Amino acid sequence: NILISGTNAKKKKKKKKKKKKRKKKKKRKRKRKRKRKRKGRKKKKKKRKRKGKRKRKRKKKKKKKKKKKKKKKKKKTTTTNILECMSLYSGMFGL
């Protein structure tokens, strides 16, 4: 850029607009409260009497056991068996 003396004559360079960065929200970790075990005598809990409607207990569904598939054993062919088959085939085709 050619700069000429005088305030008006100076060419102004355009400034690039900066993009605003979005702030990431920090995930808050929930602290677990640890129950401290106190030694000593244990207090008996009082059973509270429920008034009004009682909740019905739902029956638990029994899980069905999957039957295991039995693997079929492959019959082992002996060499004599193969030789016999070969001779039969050759007899069929007249070789």
JSON list of C-alpha atoms in Angstrom, two decimals:
[
{"chain": "A", "resi": 1, "resn": "ASN", "atom": "CA", "xyz": [0.00, 0.00, 0.00]},
{"chain": "A", "resi": 2, "resn": "ILE", "atom": "CA", "xyz": [1.25, 3.45, -0.91]},
{"chain": "A", "resi": 3, "resn": "LEU", "atom": "CA", "xyz": [0.99, 5.83, 1.96]},
{"chain": "A", "resi": 4, "resn": "ILE", "atom": "CA", "xyz": [0.69, 9.54, 1.17]},
{"chain": "A", "resi": 5, "resn": "SER", "atom": "CA", "xyz": [1.22, 12.16, 3.80]},
{"chain": "A", "resi": 6, "resn": "GLY", "atom": "CA", "xyz": [-1.99, 13.60, 5.17]},
{"chain": "A", "resi": 7, "resn": "THR", "atom": "CA", "xyz": [-4.56, 11.99, 7.35]},
{"chain": "A", "resi": 8, "resn": "ASN", "atom": "CA", "xyz": [-7.29, 11.45, 4.76]},
{"chain": "A", "resi": 9, "resn": "ALA", "atom": "CA", "xyz": [-5.04, 10.10, 2.08]},
{"chain": "A", "resi": 10, "resn": "LYS", "atom": "CA", "xyz": [-3.82, 7.18, 4.17]},
{"chain": "A", "resi": 11, "resn": "LYS", "atom": "CA", "xyz": [-5.44, 3.95, 3.17]},
{"chain": "A", "resi": 12, "resn": "LYS", "atom": "CA", "xyz": [-6.83, 2.16, 6.13]},
{"chain": "A", "resi": 13, "resn": "LYS", "atom": "CA", "xyz": [-6.41, -1.57, 6.29]},
{"chain": "A", "resi": 14, "resn": "LYS", "atom": "CA", "xyz": [-9.55, -3.45, 7.13]},
{"chain": "A", "resi": 15, "resn": "LYS", "atom": "CA", "xyz": [-9.38, -5.32, 10.36]},
{"chain": "A", "resi": 16, "resn": "LYS", "atom": "CA", "xyz": [-10.57, -8.88, 10.36]},
{"chain": "A", "resi": 17, "resn": "LYS", "atom": "CA", "xyz": [-13.36, -9.54, 12.76]},
{"chain": "A", "resi": 18, "resn": "LYS", "atom": "CA", "xyz": [-12.44, -12.09, 15.36]},
{"chain": "A", "resi": 19, "resn": "LYS", "atom": "CA", "xyz": [-14.88, -14.87, 15.94]},
{"chain": "A", "resi": 20, "resn": "LYS", "atom": "CA", "xyz": [-15.99, -15.16, 19.47]},
{"chain": "A", "resi": 21, "resn": "LYS", "atom": "CA", "xyz": [-15.11, -18.49, 21.00]},
{"chain": "A", "resi": 22, "resn": "ARG", "atom": "CA", "xyz": [-17.94, -20.18, 22.80]},
{"chain": "A", "resi": 23, "resn": "LYS", "atom": "CA", "xyz": [-17.17, -21.08, 26.31]},
{"chain": "A", "resi": 24, "resn": "LYS", "atom": "CA", "xyz": [-17.47, -24.72, 27.13]},
{"chain": "A", "resi": 25, "resn": "LYS", "atom": "CA", "xyz": [-19.61, -25.50, 30.09]},
{"chain": "A", "resi": 26, "resn": "LYS", "atom": "CA", "xyz": [-17.81, -27.48, 32.72]},
{"chain": "A", "resi": 27, "resn": "LYS", "atom": "CA", "xyz": [-19.50, -30.61, 33.81]},
{"chain": "A", "resi": 28, "resn": "ARG", "atom": "CA", "xyz": [-19.93, -30.66, 37.51]},
{"chain": "A", "resi": 29, "resn": "LYS", "atom": "CA", "xyz": [-18.88, -33.82, 39.20]},
{"chain": "A", "resi": 30, "resn": "ARG", "atom": "CA", "xyz": [-21.15, -34.95, 41.94]},
{"chain": "A", "resi": 31, "resn": "LYS", "atom": "CA", "xyz": [-19.32, -35.85, 45.05]},
{"chain": "A", "resi": 32, "resn": "ARG", "atom": "CA", "xyz": [-20.42, -39.05, 46.67]},
{"chain": "A", "resi": 33, "resn": "LYS", "atom": "CA", "xyz": [-21.02, -38.85, 50.32]},
{"chain": "A", "resi": 34, "resn": "ARG", "atom": "CA", "xyz": [-19.33, -41.70, 52.08]},
{"chain": "A", "resi": 35, "resn": "LYS", "atom": "CA", "xyz": [-21.09, -43.09, 55.07]},
{"chain": "A", "resi": 36, "resn": "ARG", "atom": "CA", "xyz": [-18.79, -43.42, 57.98]},
{"chain": "A", "resi": 37, "resn": "LYS", "atom": "CA", "xyz": [-19.06, -46.63, 59.88]},
{"chain": "A", "resi": 38, "resn": "ARG", "atom": "CA", "xyz": [-19.43, -45.94, 63.52]},
{"chain": "A", "resi": 39, "resn": "LYS", "atom": "CA", "xyz": [-18.36, -48.51, 65.99]},
{"chain": "A", "resi": 40, "resn": "GLY", "atom": "CA", "xyz": [-20.41, -49.19, 69.01]},
{"chain": "A", "resi": 41, "resn": "ARG", "atom": "CA", "xyz": [-23.86, -50.40, 69.87]},
{"chain": "A", "resi": 42, "resn": "LYS", "atom": "CA", "xyz": [-26.36, -50.64, 67.07]},
{"chain": "A", "resi": 43, "resn": "LYS", "atom": "CA", "xyz": [-29.69, -48.94, 67.40]},
{"chain": "A", "resi": 44, "resn": "LYS", "atom": "CA", "xyz": [-32.77, -50.93, 66.60]},
{"chain": "A", "resi": 45, "resn": "LYS", "atom": "CA", "xyz": [-34.87, -49.43, 63.84]},
{"chain": "A", "resi": 46, "resn": "LYS", "atom": "CA", "xyz": [-38.50, -48.83, 64.61]},
{"chain": "A", "resi": 47, "resn": "LYS", "atom": "CA", "xyz": [-40.93, -50.28, 62.14]},
{"chain": "A", "resi": 48, "resn": "ARG", "atom": "CA", "xyz": [-43.22, -47.65, 60.75]},
{"chain": "A", "resi": 49, "resn": "LYS", "atom": "CA", "xyz": [-46.86, -48.51, 60.43]},
{"chain": "A", "resi": 50, "resn": "ARG", "atom": "CA", "xyz": [-48.26, -47.68, 57.06]},
{"chain": "A", "resi": 51, "resn": "LYS", "atom": "CA", "xyz": [-51.60, -46.06, 56.87]},
{"chain": "A", "resi": 52, "resn": "GLY", "atom": "CA", "xyz": [-53.89, -46.31, 53.91]},
{"chain": "A", "resi": 53, "resn": "LYS", "atom": "CA", "xyz": [-53.08, -48.07, 50.67]},
{"chain": "A", "resi": 54, "resn": "ARG", "atom": "CA", "xyz": [-50.41, -50.65, 50.56]},
{"chain": "A", "resi": 55, "resn": "LYS", "atom": "CA", "xyz": [-48.40, -51.19, 47.45]},
{"chain": "A", "resi": 56, "resn": "ARG", "atom": "CA", "xyz": [-48.91, -54.50, 45.73]},
{"chain": "A", "resi": 57, "resn": "LYS", "atom": "CA", "xyz": [-45.85, -56.63, 45.32]},
{"chain": "A", "resi": 58, "resn": "ARG", "atom": "CA", "xyz": [-45.13, -57.57, 41.75]},
{"chain": "A", "resi": 59, "resn": "LYS", "atom": "CA", "xyz": [-44.22, -61.10, 40.93]},
{"chain": "A", "resi": 60, "resn": "LYS", "atom": "CA", "xyz": [-40.80, -61.53, 39.48]},
{"chain": "A", "resi": 61, "resn": "LYS", "atom": "CA", "xyz": [-40.67, -63.18, 36.09]},
{"chain": "A", "resi": 62, "resn": "LYS", "atom": "CA", "xyz": [-38.61, -66.31, 35.95]},
{"chain": "A", "resi": 63, "resn": "LYS", "atom": "CA", "xyz": [-35.86, -66.29, 33.42]},
{"chain": "A", "resi": 64, "resn": "LYS", "atom": "CA", "xyz": [-36.00, -69.07, 30.89]},
{"chain": "A", "resi": 65, "resn": "LYS", "atom": "CA", "xyz": [-32.86, -71.13, 30.63]},
{"chain": "A", "resi": 66, "resn": "LYS", "atom": "CA", "xyz": [-31.42, -71.42, 27.18]},
{"chain": "A", "resi": 67, "resn": "LYS", "atom": "CA", "xyz": [-30.96, -74.93, 25.94]},
{"chain": "A", "resi": 68, "resn": "LYS", "atom": "CA", "xyz": [-27.48, -75.74, 24.78]},
{"chain": "A", "resi": 69, "resn": "LYS", "atom": "CA", "xyz": [-27.24, -77.17, 21.31]},
{"chain": "A", "resi": 70, "resn": "LYS", "atom": "CA", "xyz": [-25.47, -80.48, 21.12]},
{"chain": "A", "resi": 71, "resn": "LYS", "atom": "CA", "xyz": [-22.62, -80.59, 18.67]},
{"chain": "A", "resi": 72, "resn": "LYS", "atom": "CA", "xyz": [-22.82, -83.39, 16.15]},
{"chain": "A", "resi": 73, "resn": "LYS", "atom": "CA", "xyz": [-19.73, -85.55, 16.05]},
{"chain": "A", "resi": 74, "resn": "LYS", "atom": "CA", "xyz": [-18.22, -85.97, 12.64]},
{"chain": "A", "resi": 75, "resn": "LYS", "atom": "CA", "xyz": [-17.69, -89.52, 11.59]},
{"chain": "A", "resi": 76, "resn": "LYS", "atom": "CA", "xyz": [-14.10, -90.25, 10.85]},
{"chain": "A", "resi": 77, "resn": "THR", "atom": "CA", "xyz": [-13.58, -92.00, 7.54]},
{"chain": "A", "resi": 78, "resn": "THR", "atom": "CA", "xyz": [-10.95, -94.65, 7.47]},
{"chain": "A", "resi": 79, "resn": "THR", "atom": "CA", "xyz": [-8.51, -95.17, 4.63]},
{"chain": "A", "resi": 80, "resn": "THR", "atom": "CA", "xyz": [-9.98, -98.55, 3.74]},
{"chain": "A", "resi": 81, "resn": "ASN", "atom": "CA", "xyz": [-13.41, -96.98, 3.38]},
{"chain": "A", "resi": 82, "resn": "ILE", "atom": "CA", "xyz": [-12.09, -94.40, 0.93]},
{"chain": "A", "resi": 83, "resn": "LEU", "atom": "CA", "xyz": [-10.29, -97.03, -1.11]},
{"chain": "A", "resi": 84, "resn": "GLU", "atom": "CA", "xyz": [-13.46, -99.08, -1.35]},
{"chain": "A", "resi": 85, "resn": "CYS", "atom": "CA", "xyz": [-15.44, -96.06, -2.54]},
{"chain": "A", "resi": 86, "resn": "MET", "atom": "CA", "xyz": [-12.79, -95.28, -5.14]},
{"chain": "A", "resi": 87, "resn": "SER", "atom": "CA", "xyz": [-12.97, -98.82, -6.50]},
{"chain": "A", "resi": 88, "resn": "LEU", "atom": "CA", "xyz": [-16.77, -98.67, -6.66]},
{"chain": "A", "resi": 89, "resn": "TYR", "atom": "CA", "xyz": [-16.69, -95.33, -8.54]},
{"chain": "A", "resi": 90, "resn": "SER", "atom": "CA", "xyz": [-14.15, -96.61, -11.00]},
{"chain": "A", "resi": 91, "resn": "GLY", "atom": "CA", "xyz": [-16.39, -99.65, -11.59]},
{"chain": "A", "resi": 92, "resn": "MET", "atom": "CA", "xyz": [-19.41, -97.39, -12.24]},
{"chain": "A", "resi": 93, "resn": "PHE", "atom": "CA", "xyz": [-17.66, -95.28, -14.83]},
{"chain": "A", "resi": 94, "resn": "GLY", "atom": "CA", "xyz": [-15.87, -98.21, -16.41]},
{"chain": "A", "resi": 95, "resn": "LEU", "atom": "CA", "xyz": [-12.40, -96.84, -15.86]}
]
